[in-house]
Coordinates of C-alpha atoms and ligand atoms in Angstrom, one line a residue:
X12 CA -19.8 6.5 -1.2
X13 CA -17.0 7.3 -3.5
X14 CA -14.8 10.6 -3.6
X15 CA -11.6 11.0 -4.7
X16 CA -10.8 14.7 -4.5
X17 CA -7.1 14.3 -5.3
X18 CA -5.8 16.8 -8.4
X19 CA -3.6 13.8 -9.9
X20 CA -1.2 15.1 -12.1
X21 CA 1.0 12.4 -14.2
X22 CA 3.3 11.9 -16.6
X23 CA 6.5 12.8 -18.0
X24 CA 8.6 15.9 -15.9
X25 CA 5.0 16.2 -13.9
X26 CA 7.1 17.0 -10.7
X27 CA 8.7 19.7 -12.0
X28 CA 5.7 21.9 -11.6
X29 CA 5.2 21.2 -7.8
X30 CA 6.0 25.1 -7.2
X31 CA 3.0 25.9 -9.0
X32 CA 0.9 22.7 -7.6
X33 CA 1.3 24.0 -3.8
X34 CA 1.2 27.5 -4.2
X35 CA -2.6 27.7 -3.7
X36 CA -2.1 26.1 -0.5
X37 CA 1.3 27.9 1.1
X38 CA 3.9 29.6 0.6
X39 CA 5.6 27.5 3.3
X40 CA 6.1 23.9 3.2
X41 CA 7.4 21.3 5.1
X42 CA 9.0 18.7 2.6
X43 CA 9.6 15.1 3.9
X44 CA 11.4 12.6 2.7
X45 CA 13.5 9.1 3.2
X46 CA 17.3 8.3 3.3
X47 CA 18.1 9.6 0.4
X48 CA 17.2 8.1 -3.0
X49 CA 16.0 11.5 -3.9
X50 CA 19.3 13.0 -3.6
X51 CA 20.9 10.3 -5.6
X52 CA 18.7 10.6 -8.4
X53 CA 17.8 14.3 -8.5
X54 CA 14.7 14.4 -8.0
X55 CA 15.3 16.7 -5.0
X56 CA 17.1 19.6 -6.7
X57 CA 14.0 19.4 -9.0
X58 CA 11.7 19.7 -6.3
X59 CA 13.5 22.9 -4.3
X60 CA 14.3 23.8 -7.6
X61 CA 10.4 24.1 -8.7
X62 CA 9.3 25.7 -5.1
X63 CA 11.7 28.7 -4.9
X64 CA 10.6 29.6 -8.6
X65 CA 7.2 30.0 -7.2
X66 CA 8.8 31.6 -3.6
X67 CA 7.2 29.0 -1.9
X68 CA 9.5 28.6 1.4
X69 CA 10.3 25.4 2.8
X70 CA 11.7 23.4 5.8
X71 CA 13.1 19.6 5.3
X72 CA 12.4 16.9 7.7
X73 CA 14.6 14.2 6.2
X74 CA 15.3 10.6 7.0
X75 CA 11.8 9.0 7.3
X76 CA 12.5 5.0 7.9
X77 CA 10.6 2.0 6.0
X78 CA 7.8 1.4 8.0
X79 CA 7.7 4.5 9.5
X80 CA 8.1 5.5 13.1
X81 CA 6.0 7.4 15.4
X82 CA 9.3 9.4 16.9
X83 CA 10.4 10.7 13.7
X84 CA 6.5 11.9 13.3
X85 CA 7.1 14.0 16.2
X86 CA 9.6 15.2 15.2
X87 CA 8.0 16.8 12.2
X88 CA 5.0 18.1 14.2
X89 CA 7.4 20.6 16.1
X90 CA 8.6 21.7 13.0
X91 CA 4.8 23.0 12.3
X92 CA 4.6 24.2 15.5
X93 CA 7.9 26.4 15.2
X94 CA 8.0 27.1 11.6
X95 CA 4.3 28.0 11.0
X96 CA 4.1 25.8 7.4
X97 CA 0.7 25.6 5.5
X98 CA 1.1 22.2 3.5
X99 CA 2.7 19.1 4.3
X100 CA 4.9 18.2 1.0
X101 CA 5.8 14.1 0.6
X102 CA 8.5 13.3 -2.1
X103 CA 8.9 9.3 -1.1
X104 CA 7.0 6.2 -1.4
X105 CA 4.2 5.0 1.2
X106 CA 6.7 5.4 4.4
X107 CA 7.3 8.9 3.6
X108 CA 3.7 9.8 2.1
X109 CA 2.3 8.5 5.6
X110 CA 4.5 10.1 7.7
X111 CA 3.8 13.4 5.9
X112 CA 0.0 12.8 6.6
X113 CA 0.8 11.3 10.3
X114 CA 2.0 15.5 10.6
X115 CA -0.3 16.9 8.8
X116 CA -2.6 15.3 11.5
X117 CA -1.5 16.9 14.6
X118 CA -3.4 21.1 13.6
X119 CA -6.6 18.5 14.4
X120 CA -6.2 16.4 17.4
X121 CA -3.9 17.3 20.9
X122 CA -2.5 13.4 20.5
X123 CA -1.5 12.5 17.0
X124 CA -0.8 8.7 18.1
X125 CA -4.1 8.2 20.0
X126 CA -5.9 8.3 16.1
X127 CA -4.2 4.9 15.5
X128 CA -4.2 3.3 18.3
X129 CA -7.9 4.5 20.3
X130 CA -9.5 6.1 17.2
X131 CA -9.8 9.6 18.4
X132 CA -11.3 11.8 17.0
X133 CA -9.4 13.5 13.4
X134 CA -11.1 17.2 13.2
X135 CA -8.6 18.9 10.7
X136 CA -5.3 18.5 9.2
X137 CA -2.7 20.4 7.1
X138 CA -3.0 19.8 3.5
X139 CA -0.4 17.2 2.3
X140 CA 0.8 16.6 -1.2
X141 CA 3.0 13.8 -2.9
X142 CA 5.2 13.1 -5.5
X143 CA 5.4 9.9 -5.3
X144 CA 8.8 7.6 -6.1
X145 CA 7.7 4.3 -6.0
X146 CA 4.4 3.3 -7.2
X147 CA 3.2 0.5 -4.8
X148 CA 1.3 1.2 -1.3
X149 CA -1.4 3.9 -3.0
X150 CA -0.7 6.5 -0.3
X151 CA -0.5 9.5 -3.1
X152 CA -4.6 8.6 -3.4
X153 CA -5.8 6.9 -0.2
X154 CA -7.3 8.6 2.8
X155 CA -5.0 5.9 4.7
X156 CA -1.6 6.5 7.0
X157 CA 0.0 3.3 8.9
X158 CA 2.6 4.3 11.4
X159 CA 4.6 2.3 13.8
X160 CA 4.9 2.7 17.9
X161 CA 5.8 0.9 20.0
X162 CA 5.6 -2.4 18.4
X163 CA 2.5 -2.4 17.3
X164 CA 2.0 -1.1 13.0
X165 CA -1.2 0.6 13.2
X166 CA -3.7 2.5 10.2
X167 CA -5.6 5.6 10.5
X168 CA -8.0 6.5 7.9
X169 CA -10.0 9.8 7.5
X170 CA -10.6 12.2 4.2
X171 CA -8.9 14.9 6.1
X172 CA -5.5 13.5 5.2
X173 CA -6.4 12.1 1.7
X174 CA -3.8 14.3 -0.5
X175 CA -4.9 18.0 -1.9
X176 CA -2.2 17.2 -4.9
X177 CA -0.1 14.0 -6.2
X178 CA 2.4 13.8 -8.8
X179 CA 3.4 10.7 -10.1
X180 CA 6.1 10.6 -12.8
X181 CA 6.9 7.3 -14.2
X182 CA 10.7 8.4 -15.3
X183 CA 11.4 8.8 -11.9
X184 CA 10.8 4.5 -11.1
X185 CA 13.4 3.8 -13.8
X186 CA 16.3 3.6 -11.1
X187 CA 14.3 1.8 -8.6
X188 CA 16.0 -2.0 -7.2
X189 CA 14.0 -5.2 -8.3
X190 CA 13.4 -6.1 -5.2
X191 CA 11.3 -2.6 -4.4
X192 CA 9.5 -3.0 -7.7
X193 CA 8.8 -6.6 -6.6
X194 CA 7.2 -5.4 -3.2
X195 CA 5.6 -2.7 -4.8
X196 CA 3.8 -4.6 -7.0
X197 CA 2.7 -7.7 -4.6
X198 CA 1.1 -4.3 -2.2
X199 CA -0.9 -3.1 -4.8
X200 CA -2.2 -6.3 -6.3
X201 CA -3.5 -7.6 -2.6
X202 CA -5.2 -3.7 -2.2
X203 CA -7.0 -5.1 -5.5
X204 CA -8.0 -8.8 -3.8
X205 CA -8.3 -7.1 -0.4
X206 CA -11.5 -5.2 -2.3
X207 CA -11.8 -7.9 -4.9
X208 CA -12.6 -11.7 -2.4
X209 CA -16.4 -10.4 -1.0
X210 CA -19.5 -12.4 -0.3
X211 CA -21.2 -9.1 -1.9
X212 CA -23.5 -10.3 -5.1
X213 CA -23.8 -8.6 -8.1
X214 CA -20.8 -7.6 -8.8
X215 CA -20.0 -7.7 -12.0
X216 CA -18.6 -4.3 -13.4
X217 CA -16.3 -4.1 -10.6
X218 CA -14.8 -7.0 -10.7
X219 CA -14.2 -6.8 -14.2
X220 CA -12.4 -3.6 -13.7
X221 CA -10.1 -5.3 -10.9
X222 CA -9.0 -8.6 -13.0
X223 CA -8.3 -6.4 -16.1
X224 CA -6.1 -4.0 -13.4
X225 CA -4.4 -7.0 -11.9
X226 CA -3.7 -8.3 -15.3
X227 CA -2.2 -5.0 -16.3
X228 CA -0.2 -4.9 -13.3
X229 CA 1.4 -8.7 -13.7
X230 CA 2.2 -8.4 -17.5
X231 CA 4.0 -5.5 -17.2
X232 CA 5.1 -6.5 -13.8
X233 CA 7.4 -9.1 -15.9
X234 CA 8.6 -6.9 -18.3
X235 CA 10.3 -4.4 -15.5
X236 CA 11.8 -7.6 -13.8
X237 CA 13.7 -7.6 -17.7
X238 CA 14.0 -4.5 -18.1
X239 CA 14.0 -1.3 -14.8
X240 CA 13.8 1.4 -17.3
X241 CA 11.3 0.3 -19.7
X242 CA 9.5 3.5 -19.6
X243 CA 6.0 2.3 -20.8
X244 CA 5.4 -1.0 -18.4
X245 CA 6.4 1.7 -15.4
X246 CA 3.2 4.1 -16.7
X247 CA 0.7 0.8 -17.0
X248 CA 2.2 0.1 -13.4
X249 CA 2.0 3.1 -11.7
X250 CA -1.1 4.3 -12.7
X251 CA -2.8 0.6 -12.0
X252 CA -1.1 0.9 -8.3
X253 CA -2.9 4.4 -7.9
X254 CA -6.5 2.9 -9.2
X255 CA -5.5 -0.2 -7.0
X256 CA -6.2 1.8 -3.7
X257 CA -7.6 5.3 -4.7
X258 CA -10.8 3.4 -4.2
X259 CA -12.9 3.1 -6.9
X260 CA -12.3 -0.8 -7.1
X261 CA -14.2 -1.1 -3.2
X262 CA -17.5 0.3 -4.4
X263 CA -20.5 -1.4 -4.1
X264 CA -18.8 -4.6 -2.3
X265 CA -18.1 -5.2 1.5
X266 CA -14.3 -5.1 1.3
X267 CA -12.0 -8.1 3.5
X268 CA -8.3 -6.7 4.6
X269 CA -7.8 -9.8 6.2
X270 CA -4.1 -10.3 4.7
X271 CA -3.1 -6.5 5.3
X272 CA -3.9 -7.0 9.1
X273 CA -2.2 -10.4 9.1
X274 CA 1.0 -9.0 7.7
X275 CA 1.1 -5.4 9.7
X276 CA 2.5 -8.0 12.8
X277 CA 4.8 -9.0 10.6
X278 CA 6.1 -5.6 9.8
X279 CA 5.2 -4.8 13.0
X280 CA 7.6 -8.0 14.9
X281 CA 10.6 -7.3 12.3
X282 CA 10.9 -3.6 10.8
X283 CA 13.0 -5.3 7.6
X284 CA 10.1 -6.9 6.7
X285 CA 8.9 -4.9 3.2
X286 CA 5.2 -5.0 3.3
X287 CA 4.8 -6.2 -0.2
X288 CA 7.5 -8.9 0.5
X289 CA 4.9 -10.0 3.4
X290 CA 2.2 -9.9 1.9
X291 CA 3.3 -12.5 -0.9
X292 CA 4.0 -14.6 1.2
X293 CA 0.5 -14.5 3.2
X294 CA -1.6 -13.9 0.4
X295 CA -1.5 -17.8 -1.5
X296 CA -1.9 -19.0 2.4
X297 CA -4.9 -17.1 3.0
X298 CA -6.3 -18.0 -0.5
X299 CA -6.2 -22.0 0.4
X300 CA -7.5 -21.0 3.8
X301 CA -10.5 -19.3 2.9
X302 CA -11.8 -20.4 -0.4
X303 CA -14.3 -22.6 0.0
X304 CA -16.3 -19.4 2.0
X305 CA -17.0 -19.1 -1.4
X306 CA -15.2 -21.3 -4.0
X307 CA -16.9 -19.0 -7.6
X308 CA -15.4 -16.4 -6.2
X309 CA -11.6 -17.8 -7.0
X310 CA -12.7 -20.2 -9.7
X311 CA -13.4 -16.8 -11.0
X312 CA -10.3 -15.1 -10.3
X313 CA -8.6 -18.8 -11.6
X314 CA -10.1 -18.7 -15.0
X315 CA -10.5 -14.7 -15.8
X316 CA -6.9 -13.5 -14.2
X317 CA -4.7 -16.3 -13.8
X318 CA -5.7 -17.6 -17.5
X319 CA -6.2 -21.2 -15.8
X320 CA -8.2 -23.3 -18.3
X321 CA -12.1 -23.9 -17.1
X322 CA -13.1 -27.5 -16.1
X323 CA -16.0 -29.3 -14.4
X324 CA -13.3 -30.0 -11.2
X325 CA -13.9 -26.9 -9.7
X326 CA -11.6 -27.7 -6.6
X327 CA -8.7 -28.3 -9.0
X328 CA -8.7 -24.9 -11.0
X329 CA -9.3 -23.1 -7.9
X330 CA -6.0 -24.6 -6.8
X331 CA -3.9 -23.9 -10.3
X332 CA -5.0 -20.2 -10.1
X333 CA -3.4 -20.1 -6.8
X334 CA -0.2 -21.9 -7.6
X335 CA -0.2 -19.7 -10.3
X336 CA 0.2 -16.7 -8.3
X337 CA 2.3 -18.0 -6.0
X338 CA 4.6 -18.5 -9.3
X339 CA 4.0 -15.3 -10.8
X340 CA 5.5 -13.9 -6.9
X341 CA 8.3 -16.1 -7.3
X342 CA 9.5 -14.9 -10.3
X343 CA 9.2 -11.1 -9.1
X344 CA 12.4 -12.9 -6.7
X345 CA 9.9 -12.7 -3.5
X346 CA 10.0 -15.4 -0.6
X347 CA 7.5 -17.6 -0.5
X348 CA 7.8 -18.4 3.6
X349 CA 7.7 -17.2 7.0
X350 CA 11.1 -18.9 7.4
X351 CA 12.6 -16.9 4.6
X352 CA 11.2 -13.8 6.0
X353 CA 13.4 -14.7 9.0
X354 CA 10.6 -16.1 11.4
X355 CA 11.4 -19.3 12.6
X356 CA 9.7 -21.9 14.1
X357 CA 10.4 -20.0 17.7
X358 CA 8.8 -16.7 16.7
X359 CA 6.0 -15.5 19.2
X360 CA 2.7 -16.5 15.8
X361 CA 0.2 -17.1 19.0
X362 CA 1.1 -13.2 20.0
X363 CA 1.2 -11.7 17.2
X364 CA -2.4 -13.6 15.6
X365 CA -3.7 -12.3 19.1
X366 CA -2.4 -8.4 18.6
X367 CA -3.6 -9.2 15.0
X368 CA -7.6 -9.8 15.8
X369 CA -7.9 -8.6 19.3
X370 CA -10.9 -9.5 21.0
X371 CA -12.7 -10.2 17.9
X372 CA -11.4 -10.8 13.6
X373 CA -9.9 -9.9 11.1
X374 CA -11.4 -10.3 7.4
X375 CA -15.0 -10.5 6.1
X376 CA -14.7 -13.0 3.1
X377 CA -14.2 -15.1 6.0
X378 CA -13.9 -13.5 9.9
X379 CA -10.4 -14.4 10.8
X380 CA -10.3 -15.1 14.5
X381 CA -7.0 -15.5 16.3
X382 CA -7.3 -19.1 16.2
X383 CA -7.4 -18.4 12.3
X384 CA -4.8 -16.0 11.9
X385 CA -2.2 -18.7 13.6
X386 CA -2.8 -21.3 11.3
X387 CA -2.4 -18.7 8.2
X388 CA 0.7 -17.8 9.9
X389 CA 1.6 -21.5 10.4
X390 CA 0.8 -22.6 7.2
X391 CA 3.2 -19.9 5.5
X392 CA 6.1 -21.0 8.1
Ligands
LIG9 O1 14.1 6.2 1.9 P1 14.6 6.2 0.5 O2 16.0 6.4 0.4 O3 13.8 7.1 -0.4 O4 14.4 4.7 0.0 C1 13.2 4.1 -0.2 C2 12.9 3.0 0.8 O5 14.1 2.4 1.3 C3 13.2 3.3 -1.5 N1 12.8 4.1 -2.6 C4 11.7 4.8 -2.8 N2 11.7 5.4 -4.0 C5 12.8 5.1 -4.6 C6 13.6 4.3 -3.7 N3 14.8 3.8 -4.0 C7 15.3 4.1 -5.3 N4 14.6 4.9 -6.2 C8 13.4 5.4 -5.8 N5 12.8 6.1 -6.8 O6 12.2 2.3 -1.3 C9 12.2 1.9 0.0 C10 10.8 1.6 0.5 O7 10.0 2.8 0.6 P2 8.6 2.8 1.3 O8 8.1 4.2 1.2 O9 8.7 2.1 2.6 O10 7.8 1.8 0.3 P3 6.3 1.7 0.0 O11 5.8 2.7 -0.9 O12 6.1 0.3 -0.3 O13 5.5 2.0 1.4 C11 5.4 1.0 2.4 C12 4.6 1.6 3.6 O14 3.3 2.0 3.2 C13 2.3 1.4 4.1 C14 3.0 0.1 4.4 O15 2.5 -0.6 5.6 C15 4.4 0.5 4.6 O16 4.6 1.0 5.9 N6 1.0 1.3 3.5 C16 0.3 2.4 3.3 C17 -0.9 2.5 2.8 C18 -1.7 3.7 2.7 N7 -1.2 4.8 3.3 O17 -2.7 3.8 2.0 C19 -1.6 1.3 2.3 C20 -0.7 0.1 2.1 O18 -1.4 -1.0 2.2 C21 0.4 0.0 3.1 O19 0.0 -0.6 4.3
LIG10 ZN1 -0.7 -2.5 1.2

């Protein structure tokens, strides 16, 4: 099944009609958003500035962390309870966006937190919509929140909280830090292999769509790490990160999500750990781990994405299209090891595969088992 019910509104000064956007929905909103880059670069005057123009009202719930905690979730779900708002507004990037739909959550269930970690039952939620200020995790189009609590860095997934409404502006990326474009862009190519690596046949229309997206994505990719502000590369990238994960690049395929388990107890261990940064560094790891399930599959992605030249030794362009990549991350500046990550050789990898898999895996190209998980993890020490 696909559906994507999201009214996705993009382009140039797009945010400025947010009023307008969420009036259908409220005329109260709670508007959530991080430590403060939308202060710095305006964005929020815009934002109040659009929703009293339409008299919608709003309360702020400010400060949501990276990686997003459960407590400051809470906190947001008394101010629905108290302030009696309708809609659930997320001005932010993934952290933000997920916290927004963590409270939207709590009008359909008694125990927000028992979604993530037992898989109760999600009956309603407020509606939540996003203007999004980094393009990178696909929260503004995925049915998908991942909070932390705990210790643990769980995900919840339900169309309930996939957004009513989501904004994405590309003249609002121009100020963002290298090293946020760099994890942005390593999250939203692995939500492309995460659907992409499947023992599913027959696929050819949909792969095709995800190599010419991830080839979008790393040639423009390259020209931001020149050039922050170069308008153009930020539209091919934003609107590839939304396609990335709105779906539409899973269908017809048994999907794996090996690596985004695998690097949630990373996150999870060490809250500085950017997800995209951690995933760059698991994702080559995993490739060498796992190919030979299935060795077409990345002789494929060699030769059609990573422009490695064909040739009979199959082995041997299966490992240039990796090496590739693992090039390509470097020169976004991303680490390329556990160790530079700040896990050393000490850090609890037996606990954290076994919180990784549970009783059973992780992954479908290949079922990661705990066993397997470790020796990903050790192999990217
Ligand atoms: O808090 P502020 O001050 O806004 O700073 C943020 C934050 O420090 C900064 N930033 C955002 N927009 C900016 C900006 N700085 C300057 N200019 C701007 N325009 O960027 C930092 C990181 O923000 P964050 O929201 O954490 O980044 P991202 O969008 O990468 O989200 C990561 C989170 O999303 C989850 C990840 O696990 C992680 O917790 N994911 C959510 C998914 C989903 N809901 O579908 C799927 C993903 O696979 C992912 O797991
Ligand atoms: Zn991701």
């Amino acid at each position: 099944m696909f559906q994507m019910p999201t009214k996705y509104v993009f382009g140039k000064d797009s945010h400025k009609g947010i009023g307008e956007l969420v009036k259908p929905y409220a005329d109260k909103v709670l508007l959530v958003y991080g430590g403060g880059s939308i202060k710095r670069n305006g964005l929020y005057d815009d934002v109040v500035g659009s929703l009293r123009s339409q008299g919608v009202a709003y309360v702020e719930l400010p400060g949501v962390q990276a990686n997003p905690r459960y407590e400051t979730v809470l906190a947001g779900i008394e101010l629905v309870k108290k302030e009696n708002v309708r809609l659930v507004l997320a001005v932010g990037g993934g952290s933000v966006i997920d916290s927004a739909k963590a409270i939207a959550m709590s009008v359909g269930t008694d125990d927000v937190w028992a979604c993530f970690s037992a898989g109760a039952k999600l009956n309603a939620a407020l509606p939540v919509a996003t203007i999004l200020t980094i393009p990178a995790a696909g929260s503004e189009v995925s049915p998908d929140a991942v909070i932390s609590y705990k210790g643990r860095k769980l995900g919840f997934s339900s169309q309930n909280i996939r957004p009513v409404v989501s904004v994405v502006n590309p003249d609002i990326f121009v100020t963002l830090p290298k090293n946020q474009i760099a994890n942005g862009v390593c999250d939203m190519m692995s939500h492309i292999f995460e659907r992409y690596f499947t023992q599913t046949e027959h696929t050819d229309l949909i792969d095709s769509l995800a190599e010419s997206t991830l080839k979008t994505i790393m040639r423009n990719a390259l020209l931001l790490m020149r050039n922050p502000a170069d308008y153009q590369a930020w539209t091919e990238v934003s609107l590839a990160g939304s396609f990335a994960h709105k779906g539409f690049l899973g269908c017809g395929r048994i999907q794996d999500w090996g690596c985004h388990a695998m690097e949630h107890e990373l996150s999870a261990q060490d809250e500085k750990v950017a997800h995209g940064a951690g995933l760059a560094v698991l994702t080559p790891a995993w490739m060498r781990y796992v190919y030979s399930e299935k060795p077409k599959m990345f002789y494929q992605f060699a030769v059609n994405v990573m422009d490695v030249k064909a040739d009979r030794d199959e082995e041997k362009v299966i490992r240039a299209g990796i090496s590739k990549l693992e090039c390509f991350f470097k020169a976004l500046g991303q680490p390329s090891s556990l160790h530079e990550l700040g896990f050393s050789m000490d850090a609890p990898l037996e606990e954290m595969a076994k919180k990784c898999t549970g009783e059973g895996f992780v992954g479908n190209f290949k079922p990661l088992y705990w066993q397997d998980v470790l020796a990903i993890y050790k192999a990217s020490l």
